[in-house]
Structures are given as structure tokens and as C-alpha cells.
JSON list of C-alpha atoms in Angstrom, two decimals:
[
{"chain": "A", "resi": 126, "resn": "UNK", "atom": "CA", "xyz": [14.51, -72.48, -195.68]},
{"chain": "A", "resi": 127, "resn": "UNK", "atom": "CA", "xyz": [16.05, -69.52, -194.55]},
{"chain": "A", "resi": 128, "resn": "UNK", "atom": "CA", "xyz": [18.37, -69.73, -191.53]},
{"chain": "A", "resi": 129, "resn": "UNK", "atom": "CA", "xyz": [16.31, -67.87, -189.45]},
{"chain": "A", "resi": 130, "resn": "UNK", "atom": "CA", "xyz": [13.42, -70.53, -190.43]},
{"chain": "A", "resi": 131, "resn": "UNK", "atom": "CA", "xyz": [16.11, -72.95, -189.72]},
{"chain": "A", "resi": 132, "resn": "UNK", "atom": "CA", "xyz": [16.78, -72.06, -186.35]},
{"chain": "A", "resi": 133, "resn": "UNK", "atom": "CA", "xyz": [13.35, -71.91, -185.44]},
{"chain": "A", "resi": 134, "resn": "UNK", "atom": "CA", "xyz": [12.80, -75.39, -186.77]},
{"chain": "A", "resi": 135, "resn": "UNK", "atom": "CA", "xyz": [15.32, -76.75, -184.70]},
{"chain": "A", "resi": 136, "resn": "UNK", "atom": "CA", "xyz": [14.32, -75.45, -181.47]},
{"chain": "A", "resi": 137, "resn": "UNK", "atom": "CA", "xyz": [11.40, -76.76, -182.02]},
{"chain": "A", "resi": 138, "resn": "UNK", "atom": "CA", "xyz": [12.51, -80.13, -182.51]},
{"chain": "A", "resi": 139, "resn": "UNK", "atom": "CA", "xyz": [14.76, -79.68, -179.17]},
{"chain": "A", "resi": 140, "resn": "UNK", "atom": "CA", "xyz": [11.09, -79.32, -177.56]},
{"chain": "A", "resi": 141, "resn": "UNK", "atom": "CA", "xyz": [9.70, -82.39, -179.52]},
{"chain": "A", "resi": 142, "resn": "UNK", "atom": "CA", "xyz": [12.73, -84.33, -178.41]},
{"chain": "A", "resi": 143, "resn": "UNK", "atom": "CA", "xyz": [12.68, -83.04, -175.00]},
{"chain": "A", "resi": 144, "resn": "UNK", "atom": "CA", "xyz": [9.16, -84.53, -174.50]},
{"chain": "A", "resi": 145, "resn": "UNK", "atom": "CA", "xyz": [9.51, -87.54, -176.39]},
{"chain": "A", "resi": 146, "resn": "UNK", "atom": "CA", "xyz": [12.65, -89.26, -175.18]},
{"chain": "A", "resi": 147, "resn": "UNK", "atom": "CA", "xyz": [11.94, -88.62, -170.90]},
{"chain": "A", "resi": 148, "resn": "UNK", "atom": "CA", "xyz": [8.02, -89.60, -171.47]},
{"chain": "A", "resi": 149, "resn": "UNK", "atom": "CA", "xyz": [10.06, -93.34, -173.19]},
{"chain": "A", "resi": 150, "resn": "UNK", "atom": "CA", "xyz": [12.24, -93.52, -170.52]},
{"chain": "A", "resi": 151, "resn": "UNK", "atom": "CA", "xyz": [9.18, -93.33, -167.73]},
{"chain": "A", "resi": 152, "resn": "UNK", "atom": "CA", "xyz": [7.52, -95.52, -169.56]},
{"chain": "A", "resi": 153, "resn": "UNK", "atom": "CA", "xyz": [10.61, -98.13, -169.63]},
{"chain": "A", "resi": 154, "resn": "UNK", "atom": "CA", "xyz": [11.24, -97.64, -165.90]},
{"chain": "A", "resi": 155, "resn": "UNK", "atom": "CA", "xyz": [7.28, -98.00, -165.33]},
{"chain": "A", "resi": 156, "resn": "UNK", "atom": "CA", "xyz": [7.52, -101.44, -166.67]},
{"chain": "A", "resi": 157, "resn": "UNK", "atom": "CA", "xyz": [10.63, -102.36, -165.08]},
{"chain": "A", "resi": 158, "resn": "UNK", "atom": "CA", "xyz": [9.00, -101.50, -161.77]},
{"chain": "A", "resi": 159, "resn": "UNK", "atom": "CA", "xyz": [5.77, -103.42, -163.31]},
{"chain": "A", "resi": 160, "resn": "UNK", "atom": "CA", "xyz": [7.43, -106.95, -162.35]},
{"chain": "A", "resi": 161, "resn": "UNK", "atom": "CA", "xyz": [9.07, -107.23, -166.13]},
{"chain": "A", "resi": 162, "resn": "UNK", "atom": "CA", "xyz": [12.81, -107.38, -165.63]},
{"chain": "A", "resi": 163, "resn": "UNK", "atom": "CA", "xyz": [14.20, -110.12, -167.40]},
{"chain": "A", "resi": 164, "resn": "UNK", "atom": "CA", "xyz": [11.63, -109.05, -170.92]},
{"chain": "A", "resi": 165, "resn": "UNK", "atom": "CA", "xyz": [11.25, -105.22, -169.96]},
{"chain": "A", "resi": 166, "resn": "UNK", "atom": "CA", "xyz": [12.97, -104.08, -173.29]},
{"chain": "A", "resi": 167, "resn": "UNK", "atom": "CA", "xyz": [11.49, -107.04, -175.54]},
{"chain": "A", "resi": 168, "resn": "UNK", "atom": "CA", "xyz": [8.45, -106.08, -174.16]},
{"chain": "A", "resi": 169, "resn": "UNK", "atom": "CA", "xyz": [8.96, -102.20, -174.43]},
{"chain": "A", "resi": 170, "resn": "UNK", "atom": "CA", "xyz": [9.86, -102.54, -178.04]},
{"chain": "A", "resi": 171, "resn": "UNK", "atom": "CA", "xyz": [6.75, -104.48, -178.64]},
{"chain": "A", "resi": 172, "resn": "UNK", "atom": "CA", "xyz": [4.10, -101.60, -178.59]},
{"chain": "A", "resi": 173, "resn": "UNK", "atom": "CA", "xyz": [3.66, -99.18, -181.99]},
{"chain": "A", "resi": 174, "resn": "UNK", "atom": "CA", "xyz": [3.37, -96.71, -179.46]},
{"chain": "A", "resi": 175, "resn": "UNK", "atom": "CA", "xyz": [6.79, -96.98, -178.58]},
{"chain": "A", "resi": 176, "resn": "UNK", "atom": "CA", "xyz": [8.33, -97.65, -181.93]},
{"chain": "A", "resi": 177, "resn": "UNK", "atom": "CA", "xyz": [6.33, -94.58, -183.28]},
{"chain": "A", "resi": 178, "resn": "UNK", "atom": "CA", "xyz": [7.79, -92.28, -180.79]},
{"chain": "A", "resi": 179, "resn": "UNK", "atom": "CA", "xyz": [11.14, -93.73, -180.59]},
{"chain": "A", "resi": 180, "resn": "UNK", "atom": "CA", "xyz": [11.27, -92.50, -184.32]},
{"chain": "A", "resi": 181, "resn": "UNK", "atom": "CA", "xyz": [9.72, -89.65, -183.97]},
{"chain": "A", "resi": 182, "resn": "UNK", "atom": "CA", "xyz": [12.43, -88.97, -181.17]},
{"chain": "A", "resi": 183, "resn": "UNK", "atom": "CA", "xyz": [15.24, -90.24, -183.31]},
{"chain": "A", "resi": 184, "resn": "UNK", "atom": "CA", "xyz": [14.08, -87.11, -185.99]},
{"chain": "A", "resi": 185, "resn": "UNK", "atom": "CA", "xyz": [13.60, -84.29, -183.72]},
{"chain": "A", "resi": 186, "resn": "UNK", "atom": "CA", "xyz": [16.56, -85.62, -182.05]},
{"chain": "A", "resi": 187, "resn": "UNK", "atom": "CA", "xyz": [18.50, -85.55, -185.31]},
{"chain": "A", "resi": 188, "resn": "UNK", "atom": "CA", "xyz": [17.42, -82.03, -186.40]},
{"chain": "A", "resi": 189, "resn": "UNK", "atom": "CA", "xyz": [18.00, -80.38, -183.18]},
{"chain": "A", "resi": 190, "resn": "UNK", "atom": "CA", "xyz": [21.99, -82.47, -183.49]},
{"chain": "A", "resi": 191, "resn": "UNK", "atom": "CA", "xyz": [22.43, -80.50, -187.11]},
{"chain": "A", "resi": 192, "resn": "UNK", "atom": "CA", "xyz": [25.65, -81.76, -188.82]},
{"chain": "A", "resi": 193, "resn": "UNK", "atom": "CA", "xyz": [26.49, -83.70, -191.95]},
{"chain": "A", "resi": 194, "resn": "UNK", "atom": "CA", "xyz": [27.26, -87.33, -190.13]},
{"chain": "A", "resi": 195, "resn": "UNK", "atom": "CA", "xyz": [25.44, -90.03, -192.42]},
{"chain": "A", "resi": 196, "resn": "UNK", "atom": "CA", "xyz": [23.33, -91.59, -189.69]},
{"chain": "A", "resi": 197, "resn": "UNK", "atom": "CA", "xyz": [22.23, -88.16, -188.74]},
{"chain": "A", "resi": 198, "resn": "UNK", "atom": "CA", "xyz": [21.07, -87.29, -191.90]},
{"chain": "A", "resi": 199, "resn": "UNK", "atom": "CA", "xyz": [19.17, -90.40, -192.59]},
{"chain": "A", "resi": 200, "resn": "UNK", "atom": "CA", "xyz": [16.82, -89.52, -189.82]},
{"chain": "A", "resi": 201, "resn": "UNK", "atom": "CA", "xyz": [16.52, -85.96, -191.18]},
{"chain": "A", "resi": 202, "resn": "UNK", "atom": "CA", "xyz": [15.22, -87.05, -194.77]},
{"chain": "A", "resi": 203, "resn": "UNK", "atom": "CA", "xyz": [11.78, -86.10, -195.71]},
{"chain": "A", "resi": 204, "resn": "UNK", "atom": "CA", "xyz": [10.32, -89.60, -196.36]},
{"chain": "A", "resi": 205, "resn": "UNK", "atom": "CA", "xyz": [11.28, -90.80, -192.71]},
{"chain": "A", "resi": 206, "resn": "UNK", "atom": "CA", "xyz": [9.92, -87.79, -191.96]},
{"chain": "A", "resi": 207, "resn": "UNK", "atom": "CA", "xyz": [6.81, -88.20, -193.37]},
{"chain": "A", "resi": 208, "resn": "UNK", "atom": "CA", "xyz": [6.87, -91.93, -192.19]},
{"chain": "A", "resi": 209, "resn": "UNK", "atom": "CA", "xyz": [6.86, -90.17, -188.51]},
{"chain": "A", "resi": 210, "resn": "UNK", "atom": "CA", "xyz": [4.35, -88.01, -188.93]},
{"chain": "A", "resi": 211, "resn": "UNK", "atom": "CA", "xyz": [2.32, -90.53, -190.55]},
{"chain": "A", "resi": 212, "resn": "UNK", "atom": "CA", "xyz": [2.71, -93.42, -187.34]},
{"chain": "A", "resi": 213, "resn": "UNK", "atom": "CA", "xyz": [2.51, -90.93, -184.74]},
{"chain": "A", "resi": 214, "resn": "UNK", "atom": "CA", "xyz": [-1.11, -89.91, -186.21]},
{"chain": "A", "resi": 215, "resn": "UNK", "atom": "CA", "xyz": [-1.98, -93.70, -185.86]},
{"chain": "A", "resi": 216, "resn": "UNK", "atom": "CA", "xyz": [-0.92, -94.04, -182.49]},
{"chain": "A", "resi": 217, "resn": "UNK", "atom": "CA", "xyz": [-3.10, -91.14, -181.53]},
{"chain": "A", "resi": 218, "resn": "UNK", "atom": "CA", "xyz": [-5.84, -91.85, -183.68]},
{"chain": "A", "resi": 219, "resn": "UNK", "atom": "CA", "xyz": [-6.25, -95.77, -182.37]},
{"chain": "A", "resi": 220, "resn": "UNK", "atom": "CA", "xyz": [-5.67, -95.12, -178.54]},
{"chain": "A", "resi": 221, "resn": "UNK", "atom": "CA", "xyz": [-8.26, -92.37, -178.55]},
{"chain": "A", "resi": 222, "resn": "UNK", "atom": "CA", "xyz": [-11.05, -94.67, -180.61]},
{"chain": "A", "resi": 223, "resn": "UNK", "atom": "CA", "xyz": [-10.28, -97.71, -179.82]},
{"chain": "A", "resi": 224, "resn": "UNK", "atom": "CA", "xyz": [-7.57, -98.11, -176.38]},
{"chain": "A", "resi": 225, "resn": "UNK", "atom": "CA", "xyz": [-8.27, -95.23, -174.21]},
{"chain": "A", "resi": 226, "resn": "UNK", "atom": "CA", "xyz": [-11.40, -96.59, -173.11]},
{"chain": "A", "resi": 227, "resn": "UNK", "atom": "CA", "xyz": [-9.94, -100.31, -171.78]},
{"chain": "A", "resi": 228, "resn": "UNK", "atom": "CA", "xyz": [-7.82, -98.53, -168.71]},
{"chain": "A", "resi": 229, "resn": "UNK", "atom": "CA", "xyz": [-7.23, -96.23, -166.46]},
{"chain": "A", "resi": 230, "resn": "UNK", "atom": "CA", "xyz": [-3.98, -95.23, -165.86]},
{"chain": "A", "resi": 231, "resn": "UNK", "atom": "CA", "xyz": [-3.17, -92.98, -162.88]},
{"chain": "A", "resi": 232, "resn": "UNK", "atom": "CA", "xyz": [0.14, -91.20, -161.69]},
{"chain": "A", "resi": 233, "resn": "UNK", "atom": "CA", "xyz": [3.43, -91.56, -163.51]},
{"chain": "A", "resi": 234, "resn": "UNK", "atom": "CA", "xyz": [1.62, -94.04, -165.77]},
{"chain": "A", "resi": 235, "resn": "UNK", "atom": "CA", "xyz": [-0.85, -91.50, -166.75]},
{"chain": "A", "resi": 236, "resn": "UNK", "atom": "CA", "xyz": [1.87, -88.88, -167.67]},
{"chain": "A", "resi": 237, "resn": "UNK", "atom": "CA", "xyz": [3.72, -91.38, -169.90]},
{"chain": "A", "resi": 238, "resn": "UNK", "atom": "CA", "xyz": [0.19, -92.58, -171.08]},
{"chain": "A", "resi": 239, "resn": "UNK", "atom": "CA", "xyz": [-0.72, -88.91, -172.45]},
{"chain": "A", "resi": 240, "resn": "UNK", "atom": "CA", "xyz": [2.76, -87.71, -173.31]},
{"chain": "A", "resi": 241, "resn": "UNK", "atom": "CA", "xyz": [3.43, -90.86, -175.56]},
{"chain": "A", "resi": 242, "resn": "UNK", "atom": "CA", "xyz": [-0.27, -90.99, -176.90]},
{"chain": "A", "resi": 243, "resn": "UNK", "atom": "CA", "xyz": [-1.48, -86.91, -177.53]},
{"chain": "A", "resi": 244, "resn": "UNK", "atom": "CA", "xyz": [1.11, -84.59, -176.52]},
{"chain": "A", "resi": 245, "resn": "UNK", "atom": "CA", "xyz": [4.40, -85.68, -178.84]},
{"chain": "A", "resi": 246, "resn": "UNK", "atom": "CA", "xyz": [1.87, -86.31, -181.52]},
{"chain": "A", "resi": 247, "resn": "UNK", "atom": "CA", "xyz": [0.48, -82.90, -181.40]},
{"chain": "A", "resi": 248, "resn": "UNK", "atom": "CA", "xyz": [4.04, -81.58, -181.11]},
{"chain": "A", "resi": 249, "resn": "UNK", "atom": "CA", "xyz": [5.74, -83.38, -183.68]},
{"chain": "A", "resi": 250, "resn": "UNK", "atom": "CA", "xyz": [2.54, -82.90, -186.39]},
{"chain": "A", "resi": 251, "resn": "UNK", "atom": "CA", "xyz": [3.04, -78.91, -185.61]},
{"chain": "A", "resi": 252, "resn": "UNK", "atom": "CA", "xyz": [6.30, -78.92, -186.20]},
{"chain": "A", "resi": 253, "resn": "UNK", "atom": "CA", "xyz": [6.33, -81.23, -189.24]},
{"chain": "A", "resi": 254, "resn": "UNK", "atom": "CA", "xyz": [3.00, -79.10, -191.00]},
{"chain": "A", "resi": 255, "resn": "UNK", "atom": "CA", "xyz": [4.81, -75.39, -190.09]},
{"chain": "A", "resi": 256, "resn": "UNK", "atom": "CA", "xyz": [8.27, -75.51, -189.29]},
{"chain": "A", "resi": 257, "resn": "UNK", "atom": "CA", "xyz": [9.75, -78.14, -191.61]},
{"chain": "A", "resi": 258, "resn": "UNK", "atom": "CA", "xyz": [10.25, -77.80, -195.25]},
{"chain": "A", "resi": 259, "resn": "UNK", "atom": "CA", "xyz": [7.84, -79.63, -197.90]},
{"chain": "A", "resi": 260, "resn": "UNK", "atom": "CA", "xyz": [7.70, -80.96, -201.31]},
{"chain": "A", "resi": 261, "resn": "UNK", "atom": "CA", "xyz": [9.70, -84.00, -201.57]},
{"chain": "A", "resi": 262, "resn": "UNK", "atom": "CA", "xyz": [7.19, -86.47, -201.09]},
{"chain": "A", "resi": 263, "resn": "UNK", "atom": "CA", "xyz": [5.78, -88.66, -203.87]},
{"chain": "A", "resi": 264, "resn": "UNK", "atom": "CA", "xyz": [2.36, -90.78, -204.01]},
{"chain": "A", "resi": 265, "resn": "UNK", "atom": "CA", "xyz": [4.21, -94.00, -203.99]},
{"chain": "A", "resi": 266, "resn": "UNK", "atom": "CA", "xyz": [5.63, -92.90, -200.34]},
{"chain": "A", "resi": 267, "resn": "UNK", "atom": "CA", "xyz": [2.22, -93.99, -198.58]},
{"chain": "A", "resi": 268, "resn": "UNK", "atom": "CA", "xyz": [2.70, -97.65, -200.17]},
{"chain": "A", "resi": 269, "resn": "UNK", "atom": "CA", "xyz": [6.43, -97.67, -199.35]},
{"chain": "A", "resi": 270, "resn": "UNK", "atom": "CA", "xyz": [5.36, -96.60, -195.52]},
{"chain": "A", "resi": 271, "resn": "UNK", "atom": "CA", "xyz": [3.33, -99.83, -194.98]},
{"chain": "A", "resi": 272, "resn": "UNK", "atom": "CA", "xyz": [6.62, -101.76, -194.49]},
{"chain": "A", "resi": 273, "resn": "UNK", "atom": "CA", "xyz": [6.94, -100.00, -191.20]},
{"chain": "A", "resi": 274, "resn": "UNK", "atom": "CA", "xyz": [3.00, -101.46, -189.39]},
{"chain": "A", "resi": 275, "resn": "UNK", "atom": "CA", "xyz": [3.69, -104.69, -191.54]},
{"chain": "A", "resi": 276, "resn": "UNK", "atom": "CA", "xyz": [6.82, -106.00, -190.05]},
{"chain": "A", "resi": 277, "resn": "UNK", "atom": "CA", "xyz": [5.44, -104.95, -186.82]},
{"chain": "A", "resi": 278, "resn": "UNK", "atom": "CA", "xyz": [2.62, -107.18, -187.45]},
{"chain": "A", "resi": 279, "resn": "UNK", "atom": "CA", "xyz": [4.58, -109.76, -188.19]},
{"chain": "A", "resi": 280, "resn": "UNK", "atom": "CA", "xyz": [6.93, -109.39, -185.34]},
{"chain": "A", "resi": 281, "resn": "UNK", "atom": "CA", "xyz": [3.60, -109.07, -182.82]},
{"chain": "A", "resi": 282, "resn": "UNK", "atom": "CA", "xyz": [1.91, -112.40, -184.37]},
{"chain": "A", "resi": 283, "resn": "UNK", "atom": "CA", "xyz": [5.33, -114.57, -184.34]},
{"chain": "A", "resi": 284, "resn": "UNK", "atom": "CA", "xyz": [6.40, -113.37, -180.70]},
{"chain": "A", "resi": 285, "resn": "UNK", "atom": "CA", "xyz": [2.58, -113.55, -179.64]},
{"chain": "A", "resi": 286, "resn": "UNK", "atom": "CA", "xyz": [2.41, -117.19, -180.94]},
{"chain": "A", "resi": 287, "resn": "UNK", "atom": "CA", "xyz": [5.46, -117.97, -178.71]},
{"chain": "A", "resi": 288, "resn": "UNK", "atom": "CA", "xyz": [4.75, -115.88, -175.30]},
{"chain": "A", "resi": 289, "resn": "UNK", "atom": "CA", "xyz": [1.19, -115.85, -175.56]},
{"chain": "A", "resi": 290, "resn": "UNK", "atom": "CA", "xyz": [1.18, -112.07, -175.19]},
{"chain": "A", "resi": 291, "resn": "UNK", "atom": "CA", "xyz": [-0.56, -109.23, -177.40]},
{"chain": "A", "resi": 292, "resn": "UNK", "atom": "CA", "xyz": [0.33, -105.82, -177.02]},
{"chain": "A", "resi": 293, "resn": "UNK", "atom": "CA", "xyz": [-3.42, -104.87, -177.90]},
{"chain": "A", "resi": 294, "resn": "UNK", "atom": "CA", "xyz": [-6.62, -106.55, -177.39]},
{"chain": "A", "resi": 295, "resn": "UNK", "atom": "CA", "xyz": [-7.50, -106.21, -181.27]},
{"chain": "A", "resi": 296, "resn": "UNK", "atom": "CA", "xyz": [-4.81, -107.99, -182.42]},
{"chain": "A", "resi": 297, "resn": "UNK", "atom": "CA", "xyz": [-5.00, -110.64, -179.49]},
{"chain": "A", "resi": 298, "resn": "UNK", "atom": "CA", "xyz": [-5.00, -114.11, -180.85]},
{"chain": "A", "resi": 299, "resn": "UNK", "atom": "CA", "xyz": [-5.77, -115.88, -178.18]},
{"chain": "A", "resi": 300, "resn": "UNK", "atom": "CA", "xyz": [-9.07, -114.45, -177.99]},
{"chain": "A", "resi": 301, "resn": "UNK", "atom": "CA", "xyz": [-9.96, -113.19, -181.20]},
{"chain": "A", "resi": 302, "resn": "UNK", "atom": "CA", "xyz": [-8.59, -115.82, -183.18]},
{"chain": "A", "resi": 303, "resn": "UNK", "atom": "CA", "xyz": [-6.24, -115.27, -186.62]},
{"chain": "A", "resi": 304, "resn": "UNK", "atom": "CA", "xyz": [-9.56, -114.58, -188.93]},
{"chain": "A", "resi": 305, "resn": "UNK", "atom": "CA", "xyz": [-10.56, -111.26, -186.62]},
{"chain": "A", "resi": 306, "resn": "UNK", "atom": "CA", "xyz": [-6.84, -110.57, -185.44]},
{"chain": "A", "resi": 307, "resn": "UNK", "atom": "CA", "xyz": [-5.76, -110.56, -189.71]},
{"chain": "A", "resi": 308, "resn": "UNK", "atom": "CA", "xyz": [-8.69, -108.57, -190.26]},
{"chain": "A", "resi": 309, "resn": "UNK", "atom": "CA", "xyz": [-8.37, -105.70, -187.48]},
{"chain": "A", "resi": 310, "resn": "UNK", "atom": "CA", "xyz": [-4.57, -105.77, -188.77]},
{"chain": "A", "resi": 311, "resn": "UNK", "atom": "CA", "xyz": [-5.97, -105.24, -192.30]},
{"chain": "A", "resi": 312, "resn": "UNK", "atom": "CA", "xyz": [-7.87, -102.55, -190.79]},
{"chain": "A", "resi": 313, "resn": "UNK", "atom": "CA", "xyz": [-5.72, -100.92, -189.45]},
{"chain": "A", "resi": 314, "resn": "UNK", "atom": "CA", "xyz": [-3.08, -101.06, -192.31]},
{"chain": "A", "resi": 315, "resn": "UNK", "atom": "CA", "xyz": [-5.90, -99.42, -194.56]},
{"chain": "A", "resi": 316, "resn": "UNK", "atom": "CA", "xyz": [-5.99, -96.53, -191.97]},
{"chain": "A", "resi": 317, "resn": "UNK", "atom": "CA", "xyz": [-2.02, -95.93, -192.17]},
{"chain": "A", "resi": 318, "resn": "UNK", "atom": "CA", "xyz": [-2.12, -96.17, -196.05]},
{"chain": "A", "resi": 319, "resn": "UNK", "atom": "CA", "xyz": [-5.28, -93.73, -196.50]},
{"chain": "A", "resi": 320, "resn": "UNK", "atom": "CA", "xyz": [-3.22, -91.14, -193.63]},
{"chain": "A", "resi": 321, "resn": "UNK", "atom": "CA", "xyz": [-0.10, -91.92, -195.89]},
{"chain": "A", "resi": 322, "resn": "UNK", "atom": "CA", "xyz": [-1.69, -90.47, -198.71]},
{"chain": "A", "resi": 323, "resn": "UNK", "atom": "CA", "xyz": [-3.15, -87.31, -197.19]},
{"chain": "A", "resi": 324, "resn": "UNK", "atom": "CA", "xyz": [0.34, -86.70, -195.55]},
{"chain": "A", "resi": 325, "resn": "UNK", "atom": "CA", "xyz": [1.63, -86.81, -199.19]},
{"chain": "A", "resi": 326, "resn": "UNK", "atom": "CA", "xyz": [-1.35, -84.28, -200.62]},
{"chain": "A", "resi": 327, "resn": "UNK", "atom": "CA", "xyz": [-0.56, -82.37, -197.48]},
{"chain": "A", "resi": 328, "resn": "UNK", "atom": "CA", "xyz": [3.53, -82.08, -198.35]},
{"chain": "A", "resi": 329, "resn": "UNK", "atom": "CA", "xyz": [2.69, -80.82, -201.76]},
{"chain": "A", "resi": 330, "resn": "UNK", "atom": "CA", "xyz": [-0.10, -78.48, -200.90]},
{"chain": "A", "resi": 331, "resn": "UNK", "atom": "CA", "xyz": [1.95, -76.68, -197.98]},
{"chain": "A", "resi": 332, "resn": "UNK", "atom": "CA", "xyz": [4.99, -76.98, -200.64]},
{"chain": "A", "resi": 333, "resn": "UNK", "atom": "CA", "xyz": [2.82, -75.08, -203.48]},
{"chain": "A", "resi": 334, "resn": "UNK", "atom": "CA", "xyz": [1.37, -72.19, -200.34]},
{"chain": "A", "resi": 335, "resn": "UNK", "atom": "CA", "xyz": [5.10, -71.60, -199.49]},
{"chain": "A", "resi": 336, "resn": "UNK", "atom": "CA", "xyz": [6.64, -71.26, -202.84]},
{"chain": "A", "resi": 337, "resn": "UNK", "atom": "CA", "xyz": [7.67, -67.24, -203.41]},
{"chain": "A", "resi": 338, "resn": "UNK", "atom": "CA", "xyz": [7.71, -65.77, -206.61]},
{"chain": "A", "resi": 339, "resn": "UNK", "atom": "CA", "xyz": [10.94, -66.84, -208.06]},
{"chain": "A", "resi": 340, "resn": "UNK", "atom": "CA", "xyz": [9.64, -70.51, -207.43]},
{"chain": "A", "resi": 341, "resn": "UNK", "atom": "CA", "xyz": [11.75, -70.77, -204.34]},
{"chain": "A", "resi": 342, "resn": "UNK", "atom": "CA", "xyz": [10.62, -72.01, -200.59]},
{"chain": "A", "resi": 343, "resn": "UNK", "atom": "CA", "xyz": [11.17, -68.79, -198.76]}
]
């Protein structure tokens, strides 16, 4: 990228990260004032809504830092990301078909409700298709993704089995039962591996538009 491409990039992700991180912290402090003191931040950490925008946070946040510091550059690699883009789609995609429709939030609750659910998605997914640079991504990238909704999984039917608490009514145990709980999980894995795969024909397709003639991403 050129560094006037560069610079653009990175204010852009000073705007992602500018939305992202204050629409967390009302949500934290909205729970905490919810009656959930002692478990606020187990409980915060709980949601794929969270954990998706925490990382897409911890990316814009990283590109907007610059510098060469290892951690920093971690978050700034292509496959995390892709891995962003790719769980921030979900969370939009499953709140607006399946959540949206249980509540009602109004007030501060509805700010961090939309913020969190369609406006760092659409943010983040702009910057990632035009402002960030393409072609590193390989088919095998959509498979190695999955680690990120199955250990959540895990971690919501082990802490569920102890507290008796579901962060979403589709993967609620106590109601559902394991067969239909496993099976919406399934589901919903099969949705983050198909939206894996079209971020990686995406990343190679944008890749191919922006090459110049020398073969070089302009």
C-alpha cells in the first residue's frame, strides 16, 4: 500500500476503534448497573458479541497504534484479520435473524445494543473490503477460523452446565436440551465456515482488482 493508502487506512481504524471500545465499555457498565457485580466480567466475556468486537477492537486498535512491537503486530496480521471480519459478520447476521426479535432494549442499552450488533460491523467490514490490503489468505483459513466459535462453545456449554446460564436462547440447555443445543451450535458453525470461505474468495478477488501492471498492489 502506498503511504498515502496507509494513512487513510489507519484513520479509519482510529474510527472503528473509537466506536468499538466506548460501545464495550457501556455495555460492561450496563451490566454492572444490571445487579451483576461479583460475575459482571465472567459474564461480559461470555457473549460472541463481545468477544467478536473485543477483537475486532484489538485490530483497529492495533493499526491505528502502528509500530513494530510483537503483540502489536500479531493483531495486525491478515488471518486475524480475516478471523474479525469473519465473527463480526456472524454477530450481525444471527442478532438480526434470529436475537433481535426476543427484546427490546431502550436507552443506553439500545445504543450499546446497535453499536456492538450493526454499526462496528458495518465499519470494520468497510474498512477491511477497501482500506486494508488483500491477498494473503488461503482456503484452509476458513477451517483454521472454526477454533475461534468452537472453544466458545465449549466454554458456553461447560460454564452453562455449572451456572445454569446461556448467553442465547438457541444454545440454552436447560430448555432445549443437548440434542437441539449441539445441533443449533452445528448450525451455526456451518454458517461461520461457509462466511469463512467467501471472506477468503473475497481477499483474493479484491487482491487480483487491485494488482497494477507490474503485478504490484498499488
Amino acid at each position: 500500500m502506498s503511504p498515502r493508502a496507509t494513512a487513510v487506512s489507519n484513520l479509519f481504524a482510529i474510527v472503528v476503534a473509537a466506536v468499538a471500545w466506548p460501545a464495550l465499555v457501556l455495555q460492561y457498565w450496563l451490566m454492572m448497573w444490571s445487579g451483576f457485580e461479583g460475575l459482571a466480567l465472567l459474564r461480559f466475556f461470555s457473549f460472541f458479541t463481545i468477544l467478536s468486537n473485543v477483537l475486532v477492537g484489538l485490530v483497529a486498535a492495533s493499526a491505528a497504534m502502528g509500530g513494530n512491537w510483537g503483540p502489536v503486530r500479531f493483531w495486525r496480521g491478515p488471518r486475524v484479520r480475516g478471523l474479525a471480519a469473519v465473527s463480526i459478520t456472524v454477530t450481525c447476521l444471527v442478532y438480526a435473524t434470529v436475537l433481535q426479535s426476543t427484546w427490546a432494549p431502550l436507552g443506553p442499552q439500545l445504543v450499546a445494543d446497535r453499536a456492538l450488533h450493526y454499526v462496528v460491523p458495518a465499519l470494520y467490514l468497510a474498512w477491511w473490503v477497501a482500506l486494508l490490503p488483500h491477498g494473503a489468505l488461503a482456503w484452509r483459513d476458513a477451517f483454521r477460523w472454526l477454533w475461534f466459535p468452537l472453544v466458545f462453545a465449549l466454554w458456553t456449554f461447560v460454564r452453562g452446565a455449572i451456572v445454569r446460564e446461556y448467553p442465547y436462547p438457541f444454545l440454552d440447555v436447560e430448555r432445549l436440551g443437548y440434542g437441539t443445543a449441539l445441533v443449533n451450535t452445528l448450525l451455526v458453525g456451518g454458517v461461520f465456515l461457509v462466511l469463512g470461505a467467501a471472506f477468503v474468495a473475497l481477499d483474493r478477488i479484491l487482491c487480483k482488482n487491485r494488482l497494477d501492471g507490474t503485478g504490484r498492489v498499488p
